[in-house]
Short mmCIF file of C-alpha atoms in Angstrom, two decimals:
data_model
loop_
_atom_site.label_atom_id
_atom_site.label_comp_id
_atom_site.label_asym_id
_atom_site.label_seq_id
_atom_site.Cartn_x
_atom_site.Cartn_y
_atom_site.Cartn_z
CA ALA A 1 79.49 133.15 73.14
CA ASP A 2 78.45 136.74 72.37
CA LEU A 3 81.41 137.23 70.05
CA ALA A 4 80.52 133.93 68.22
CA THR A 5 77.02 135.26 67.68
CA GLN A 6 78.10 138.61 66.45
CA GLY A 7 80.42 136.75 64.00
CA LYS A 8 77.62 134.59 62.78
CA ALA A 9 79.64 131.46 63.73
CA GLY A 10 77.66 128.19 63.23
CA MET A 11 79.60 126.34 65.86
CA LEU A 12 81.16 127.20 69.21
CA ILE A 13 83.82 124.75 70.69
CA LEU A 14 84.19 124.78 74.54
CA GLY A 15 86.79 122.90 76.62
CA GLU A 16 90.48 122.29 76.32
CA PRO A 17 92.75 119.31 77.34
CA SER A 18 94.30 121.29 80.21
CA ILE A 19 91.13 121.67 82.05
CA THR A 20 90.35 117.87 82.29
CA PRO A 21 90.76 117.68 85.96
CA ALA A 22 87.85 120.26 86.25
CA VAL A 23 85.79 118.13 83.83
CA SER A 24 86.48 114.47 85.09
CA GLY A 25 87.22 115.27 88.70
CA LEU A 26 90.41 113.26 88.32
CA LEU A 27 94.12 114.21 87.94
CA GLU A 28 96.34 112.43 85.41
CA ASP A 29 97.51 109.97 87.99
CA GLY A 30 93.89 109.03 88.73
CA LYS A 31 93.83 110.83 92.07
CA PRO A 32 90.80 113.19 92.85
CA SER A 33 91.33 116.73 91.56
CA GLY A 34 89.39 118.37 94.37
CA ALA A 35 86.57 119.31 92.03
CA PRO A 36 83.12 119.88 93.66
CA ALA A 37 80.79 116.89 94.09
CA ASP A 38 78.16 118.65 91.93
CA LEU A 39 80.57 118.93 89.05
CA ALA A 40 78.31 117.91 86.23
CA GLU A 41 75.48 120.32 87.35
CA LYS A 42 77.87 123.22 87.54
CA TRP A 43 78.99 122.55 83.92
CA LYS A 44 75.40 121.95 82.79
CA LYS A 45 74.48 125.45 84.08
CA ILE A 46 77.59 126.96 82.24
CA ILE A 47 76.51 125.32 79.01
CA ALA A 48 72.82 126.45 79.46
CA ASN A 49 74.12 129.98 80.05
CA VAL A 50 76.23 129.75 76.84
CA ARG A 51 73.12 128.63 74.88
CA SER A 52 71.23 131.64 76.08
CA HIS A 53 73.83 133.73 74.26
CA PHE A 54 74.64 131.48 71.21
CA LYS A 55 72.11 129.59 69.19
CA GLY A 56 74.36 127.49 67.07
CA THR A 57 75.79 124.14 67.82
CA ILE A 58 78.17 123.58 70.77
CA TYR A 59 81.00 121.04 70.73
CA TRP A 60 83.43 119.87 73.32
CA ALA A 61 87.18 119.71 72.72
CA THR A 62 89.09 116.74 74.08
CA ALA A 63 92.51 115.31 73.29
CA PHE A 64 92.95 111.83 71.84
CA PRO A 65 94.02 109.60 73.38
CA GLN A 66 94.59 111.24 76.77
CA GLY A 67 91.42 113.18 77.21
CA THR A 68 89.04 110.69 75.65
CA LYS A 69 89.64 108.33 78.65
CA ALA A 70 87.72 110.70 80.94
CA LEU A 71 84.89 112.19 78.76
CA PRO A 72 82.77 114.88 80.32
CA ILE A 73 79.79 113.41 82.21
CA PHE A 74 77.64 116.12 80.99
CA ILE A 75 78.18 115.15 77.30
CA ASP A 76 74.41 114.96 76.88
CA SER A 77 74.27 118.81 77.27
CA LEU A 78 76.50 119.15 74.11
CA ASP A 79 75.99 118.64 70.48
CA GLY A 80 79.22 116.95 69.52
CA LEU A 81 82.79 116.20 70.14
CA TYR A 82 85.89 117.95 68.68
CA VAL A 83 88.77 115.47 69.00
CA LEU A 84 92.31 117.00 69.04
CA TRP A 85 94.46 114.12 67.67
CA SER A 86 97.82 113.88 69.40
CA ALA A 87 98.29 110.17 69.22
CA PRO A 88 101.58 108.98 67.67
CA ILE A 89 101.46 107.06 64.42
CA ASN A 90 103.45 103.93 65.36
CA VAL A 91 105.43 103.57 62.21
CA SER A 92 109.17 103.96 61.45
CA ALA A 93 110.54 107.38 60.62
CA SER A 94 111.00 106.26 57.05
CA ALA A 95 107.59 104.71 56.70
CA LYS A 96 105.72 104.97 53.32
CA GLU A 97 102.28 106.67 53.25
CA ALA A 98 100.58 103.31 52.87
CA GLU A 99 101.84 102.20 56.19
CA MET A 100 100.64 105.41 57.72
CA VAL A 101 97.18 104.77 56.28
CA THR A 102 97.23 101.30 57.84
CA GLU A 103 98.18 102.38 61.28
CA ILE A 104 95.89 105.43 61.30
CA GLY A 105 93.02 103.22 60.21
CA ARG A 106 93.73 100.72 63.01
CA LEU A 107 93.56 103.59 65.56
CA PHE A 108 90.26 104.80 64.09
CA ASP A 109 88.72 101.34 63.93
CA GLN A 110 90.01 100.01 67.27
CA GLU A 111 90.09 103.11 69.61
CA LEU A 112 88.37 106.21 68.07
CA ILE A 113 85.13 104.39 67.09
CA LYS A 114 84.65 103.34 70.82
CA ILE A 115 84.48 107.06 71.68
CA LYS A 116 81.96 107.70 68.87
CA GLU A 117 79.81 104.74 70.09
CA ALA A 118 80.13 106.02 73.73
CA VAL A 119 78.87 109.53 73.19
CA LYS A 120 76.51 108.88 70.33
CA LYS A 121 77.16 112.38 69.01
CA PRO A 122 78.72 113.77 65.78
CA MET A 123 82.52 113.82 65.95
CA ILE A 124 85.03 116.19 64.26
CA ILE A 125 88.72 115.35 64.03
CA GLY A 126 91.45 118.01 64.36
CA ILE A 127 95.03 117.23 63.40
CA ASN A 128 98.22 119.32 63.63
CA PRO A 129 101.10 117.37 62.41
CA GLY A 130 104.44 119.25 62.35
CA SER A 131 106.55 119.76 59.32
CA PHE A 132 109.77 118.27 60.78
CA ASP A 133 111.50 114.92 60.43
CA GLY A 134 109.88 112.43 62.89
CA ALA A 135 106.46 114.24 63.03
CA VAL A 136 104.75 110.84 62.75
CA LYS A 137 105.58 110.48 66.45
CA GLY A 138 102.96 113.13 67.36
CA CYS A 139 105.57 115.22 69.20
CA ALA A 140 109.00 116.78 68.74
CA THR A 141 111.85 114.73 70.19
CA VAL A 142 114.43 116.96 71.85
CA GLY A 143 116.96 115.08 73.93
CA SER A 144 114.97 112.92 76.27
CA SER A 145 111.84 115.12 76.00
CA CYS A 146 108.93 114.91 73.55
CA LEU A 147 107.55 118.37 73.13
CA PRO A 148 104.01 119.12 72.00
CA VAL A 149 103.89 120.17 68.34
CA ASP A 150 102.19 123.39 69.36
CA SER A 151 105.54 124.46 70.94
CA LEU A 152 106.95 124.83 67.48
CA ASN A 153 104.27 127.16 66.21
CA GLN A 154 105.10 130.85 65.57
CA PRO A 155 106.31 132.85 67.33
CA ALA A 156 108.26 130.02 69.03
CA ALA A 157 112.01 129.87 68.93
CA ASP A 158 113.56 127.40 66.46
CA ILE A 159 114.84 124.11 67.65
CA SER A 160 118.01 123.46 65.76
CA THR A 161 118.25 119.83 66.41
CA LEU A 162 115.08 119.23 64.29
CA ASN A 163 115.12 119.17 60.58
CA VAL A 164 112.32 120.69 58.33
CA ASP A 165 110.50 117.94 56.50
CA LEU A 166 107.49 119.39 54.58
CA ALA A 167 107.03 116.11 52.65
CA GLU A 168 106.45 114.19 55.83
CA GLN A 169 103.74 116.53 56.93
CA ALA A 170 102.04 116.22 53.55
CA SER A 171 102.21 112.49 53.72
CA ILE A 172 100.65 112.49 57.14
CA TYR A 173 97.64 114.72 55.75
CA ASN A 174 97.37 112.42 52.73
CA ALA A 175 97.21 109.40 55.05
CA PHE A 176 94.60 110.89 57.36
CA LEU A 177 92.43 112.01 54.49
CA THR A 178 92.58 108.54 52.92
CA VAL A 179 91.40 107.09 56.01
CA LEU A 180 88.73 109.82 56.73
CA ASN A 181 87.29 109.29 53.30
CA THR A 182 86.31 105.84 54.11
CA ARG A 183 85.04 106.31 57.51
CA LYS A 184 81.55 107.83 57.13
CA TRP A 185 81.07 107.82 61.04
CA ILE A 186 83.48 110.92 61.12
CA ASP A 187 81.53 114.10 60.69
CA GLY A 188 84.27 116.65 59.99
CA PHE A 189 87.98 117.49 59.66
CA VAL A 190 89.93 120.49 60.83
CA SER A 191 93.65 121.38 60.00
CA ARG A 192 94.91 122.91 63.28
CA GLY A 193 97.61 125.38 63.84
CA TYR A 194 97.11 127.41 60.63
CA TYR A 195 99.22 130.61 60.76
CA PRO A 196 97.28 133.39 59.04
CA PRO A 197 99.92 136.20 58.97
CA ALA A 198 102.30 134.58 56.52
CA ALA A 199 103.28 131.53 54.45
CA VAL A 200 106.01 129.75 56.40
CA GLN A 201 108.31 126.70 55.69
CA ASP A 202 109.39 126.13 59.23
CA LYS A 203 108.87 123.17 61.47
CA SER A 204 105.40 124.28 62.69
CA SER A 205 102.00 122.62 62.01
CA SER A 206 100.81 125.53 59.88
CA ILE A 207 99.93 124.38 56.32
CA HIS A 208 99.99 128.12 55.14
#
Protein backbone atom coordinates (compact mmCIF):
# COMPACT_ATOMS: atom_id res chain seq x y z
CA ALA A 1 0.00 0.00 0.00
CA ASP A 2 2.88 2.37 0.79
CA LEU A 3 4.60 1.51 -2.48
CA ALA A 4 1.36 2.16 -4.40
CA THR A 5 1.12 5.56 -2.72
CA GLN A 6 4.74 6.39 -3.55
CA GLY A 7 4.14 5.38 -7.16
CA LYS A 8 0.99 7.54 -7.34
CA ALA A 9 -1.10 4.53 -8.34
CA GLY A 10 -4.81 5.19 -8.72
CA MET A 11 -5.83 1.67 -7.78
CA LEU A 12 -4.56 -1.13 -5.57
CA ILE A 13 -5.69 -4.72 -6.18
CA LEU A 14 -5.81 -7.13 -3.26
CA GLY A 15 -6.61 -10.83 -3.24
CA GLU A 16 -5.53 -13.76 -5.38
CA PRO A 17 -7.40 -16.96 -6.32
CA SER A 18 -5.14 -19.23 -4.26
CA ILE A 19 -6.20 -17.56 -0.99
CA THR A 20 -9.90 -18.27 -1.54
CA PRO A 21 -10.06 -20.67 1.48
CA ALA A 22 -8.94 -17.78 3.70
CA VAL A 23 -11.64 -15.56 2.21
CA SER A 24 -14.67 -17.85 1.96
CA GLY A 25 -13.82 -20.21 4.82
CA LEU A 26 -14.24 -23.17 2.46
CA LEU A 27 -11.95 -25.50 0.56
CA GLU A 28 -12.54 -26.37 -3.11
CA ASP A 29 -14.50 -29.49 -2.11
CA GLY A 30 -16.85 -27.42 0.05
CA LYS A 31 -15.38 -28.52 3.37
CA PRO A 32 -14.43 -25.93 6.05
CA SER A 33 -10.92 -24.52 5.59
CA GLY A 34 -10.34 -23.98 9.29
CA ALA A 35 -10.55 -20.21 8.96
CA PRO A 36 -11.49 -18.28 12.14
CA ALA A 37 -15.15 -17.57 12.86
CA ASP A 38 -14.52 -13.81 12.74
CA LEU A 39 -13.01 -14.07 9.26
CA ALA A 40 -14.96 -11.11 7.84
CA GLU A 41 -13.97 -8.81 10.69
CA LYS A 42 -10.30 -9.70 10.35
CA TRP A 43 -10.36 -8.91 6.64
CA LYS A 44 -12.21 -5.64 7.24
CA LYS A 45 -9.46 -4.60 9.67
CA ILE A 46 -6.79 -5.46 7.07
CA ILE A 47 -8.58 -3.39 4.43
CA ALA A 48 -9.05 -0.48 6.85
CA ASN A 49 -5.33 -0.62 7.61
CA VAL A 50 -4.55 -0.59 3.88
CA ARG A 51 -6.78 2.46 3.43
CA SER A 52 -4.81 4.29 6.10
CA HIS A 53 -1.73 3.91 3.85
CA PHE A 54 -3.36 4.23 0.42
CA LYS A 55 -6.07 6.72 -0.58
CA GLY A 56 -6.91 5.37 -4.04
CA THR A 57 -9.55 2.79 -4.93
CA ILE A 58 -9.14 -0.80 -3.73
CA TYR A 59 -10.35 -3.72 -5.82
CA TRP A 60 -10.47 -7.41 -5.03
CA ALA A 61 -9.12 -10.02 -7.48
CA THR A 62 -11.09 -13.21 -8.00
CA ALA A 63 -11.04 -15.91 -10.67
CA PHE A 64 -13.95 -16.57 -13.00
CA PRO A 65 -15.69 -18.93 -12.74
CA GLN A 66 -14.04 -20.67 -9.73
CA GLY A 67 -13.58 -17.79 -7.29
CA THR A 68 -16.82 -16.00 -8.11
CA LYS A 69 -18.75 -18.88 -6.50
CA ALA A 70 -17.42 -17.73 -3.11
CA LEU A 71 -17.11 -13.95 -3.23
CA PRO A 72 -15.66 -12.25 -0.15
CA ILE A 73 -18.29 -11.58 2.49
CA PHE A 74 -16.50 -8.29 3.18
CA ILE A 75 -17.11 -7.01 -0.38
CA ASP A 76 -18.81 -3.88 1.04
CA SER A 77 -15.38 -2.79 2.34
CA LEU A 78 -13.99 -2.72 -1.22
CA ASP A 79 -14.48 -0.40 -4.19
CA GLY A 80 -14.75 -2.95 -6.96
CA LEU A 81 -14.01 -6.41 -8.33
CA TYR A 82 -11.15 -7.43 -10.63
CA VAL A 83 -12.25 -10.63 -12.39
CA LEU A 84 -9.43 -12.85 -13.66
CA TRP A 85 -11.05 -14.67 -16.57
CA SER A 86 -10.04 -18.34 -16.80
CA ALA A 87 -13.26 -19.85 -18.16
CA PRO A 88 -12.93 -21.94 -21.32
CA ILE A 89 -14.59 -20.66 -24.46
CA ASN A 90 -16.66 -23.71 -25.42
CA VAL A 91 -16.11 -23.68 -29.16
CA SER A 92 -14.17 -25.98 -31.47
CA ALA A 93 -10.44 -25.46 -31.96
CA SER A 94 -11.16 -24.30 -35.52
CA ALA A 95 -13.96 -21.92 -34.50
CA LYS A 96 -14.32 -18.63 -36.30
CA GLU A 97 -14.11 -15.35 -34.43
CA ALA A 98 -17.87 -14.83 -34.70
CA GLU A 99 -18.47 -18.11 -32.83
CA MET A 100 -16.14 -16.94 -30.06
CA VAL A 101 -18.08 -13.69 -29.81
CA THR A 102 -21.34 -15.61 -29.41
CA GLU A 103 -19.99 -17.89 -26.67
CA ILE A 104 -18.17 -15.14 -24.75
CA GLY A 105 -21.30 -13.00 -24.95
CA ARG A 106 -23.35 -15.87 -23.54
CA LEU A 107 -21.00 -16.24 -20.57
CA PHE A 108 -21.15 -12.50 -19.94
CA ASP A 109 -24.94 -12.31 -20.15
CA GLN A 110 -25.79 -15.53 -18.29
CA GLU A 111 -22.99 -15.85 -15.72
CA LEU A 112 -20.86 -12.74 -15.27
CA ILE A 113 -23.73 -10.29 -15.01
CA LYS A 114 -25.02 -12.25 -11.97
CA ILE A 115 -21.77 -11.41 -10.16
CA LYS A 116 -22.09 -7.76 -11.12
CA GLU A 117 -25.65 -7.63 -9.82
CA ALA A 118 -24.67 -9.41 -6.59
CA VAL A 119 -21.75 -7.14 -5.64
CA LYS A 120 -23.25 -3.89 -6.99
CA LYS A 121 -19.70 -2.61 -7.55
CA PRO A 122 -17.61 -1.62 -10.58
CA MET A 123 -16.12 -4.63 -12.36
CA ILE A 124 -12.92 -4.91 -14.38
CA ILE A 125 -12.14 -7.97 -16.54
CA GLY A 126 -8.59 -9.29 -16.99
CA ILE A 127 -7.85 -11.90 -19.66
CA ASN A 128 -4.64 -13.80 -20.49
CA PRO A 129 -5.21 -16.10 -23.47
CA GLY A 130 -2.09 -17.95 -24.54
CA SER A 131 -0.70 -17.81 -28.06
CA PHE A 132 -0.87 -21.54 -28.73
CA ASP A 133 -3.18 -23.80 -30.69
CA GLY A 134 -6.16 -24.61 -28.47
CA ALA A 135 -5.93 -21.50 -26.26
CA VAL A 136 -9.72 -21.13 -26.45
CA LYS A 137 -9.92 -23.94 -23.88
CA GLY A 138 -8.55 -21.57 -21.24
CA CYS A 139 -5.63 -23.85 -20.40
CA ALA A 140 -2.79 -25.75 -22.09
CA THR A 141 -3.61 -29.39 -22.75
CA VAL A 142 -0.58 -31.58 -22.09
CA GLY A 143 -1.40 -35.27 -22.06
CA SER A 144 -4.26 -35.73 -19.61
CA SER A 145 -3.50 -32.45 -17.82
CA CYS A 146 -4.81 -28.96 -18.50
CA LEU A 147 -2.13 -26.54 -17.29
CA PRO A 148 -2.85 -22.90 -16.37
CA VAL A 149 -1.85 -20.47 -19.11
CA ASP A 150 0.41 -18.71 -16.59
CA SER A 151 2.64 -21.80 -16.57
CA LEU A 152 3.72 -20.94 -20.13
CA ASN A 153 4.81 -17.39 -19.32
CA GLN A 154 8.49 -16.45 -19.33
CA PRO A 155 10.82 -17.78 -17.99
CA ALA A 156 8.92 -21.10 -18.10
CA ALA A 157 10.35 -24.00 -20.07
CA ASP A 158 8.87 -24.61 -23.51
CA ILE A 159 6.26 -27.37 -23.96
CA SER A 160 7.09 -28.99 -27.27
CA THR A 161 3.69 -30.67 -27.72
CA LEU A 162 2.00 -27.28 -28.08
CA ASN A 163 2.14 -25.27 -31.28
CA VAL A 164 2.50 -21.49 -31.39
CA ASP A 165 -0.65 -19.82 -32.74
CA LEU A 166 -0.48 -16.03 -32.57
CA ALA A 167 -3.57 -15.70 -34.76
CA GLU A 168 -5.74 -17.62 -32.28
CA GLN A 169 -4.64 -15.32 -29.47
CA ALA A 170 -5.49 -12.29 -31.62
CA SER A 171 -8.92 -13.73 -32.46
CA ILE A 172 -9.67 -14.30 -28.79
CA TYR A 173 -8.75 -10.68 -28.01
CA ASN A 174 -10.87 -9.39 -30.88
CA ALA A 175 -13.83 -11.48 -29.70
CA PHE A 176 -13.54 -10.25 -26.12
CA LEU A 177 -13.25 -6.62 -27.18
CA THR A 178 -16.27 -6.98 -29.45
CA VAL A 179 -18.31 -8.28 -26.51
CA LEU A 180 -16.93 -5.69 -24.07
CA ASN A 181 -17.77 -2.80 -26.38
CA THR A 182 -21.47 -3.68 -26.19
CA ARG A 183 -21.65 -4.40 -22.44
CA LYS A 184 -21.59 -1.02 -20.74
CA TRP A 185 -21.86 -2.66 -17.31
CA ILE A 186 -18.21 -3.73 -17.58
CA ASP A 187 -16.06 -0.92 -16.19
CA GLY A 188 -12.59 -1.80 -17.42
CA PHE A 189 -10.36 -4.25 -19.26
CA VAL A 190 -6.83 -5.54 -18.58
CA SER A 191 -4.45 -7.54 -20.78
CA ARG A 192 -2.73 -9.86 -18.30
CA GLY A 193 0.64 -11.58 -18.58
CA TYR A 194 2.41 -8.75 -20.43
CA TYR A 195 6.16 -9.42 -20.53
CA PRO A 196 8.01 -6.05 -20.43
CA PRO A 197 11.66 -7.11 -21.03
CA ALA A 198 11.25 -8.22 -24.64
CA ALA A 199 8.90 -8.82 -27.55
CA VAL A 200 8.28 -12.57 -27.73
CA GLN A 201 6.58 -14.88 -30.20
CA ASP A 202 6.28 -17.85 -27.89
CA LYS A 203 3.23 -19.65 -26.46
CA SER A 204 2.79 -17.32 -23.48
CA SER A 205 -0.02 -14.83 -22.86
CA SER A 206 2.17 -11.75 -23.40
CA ILE A 207 1.00 -9.54 -26.25
CA HIS A 208 4.37 -7.74 -26.33
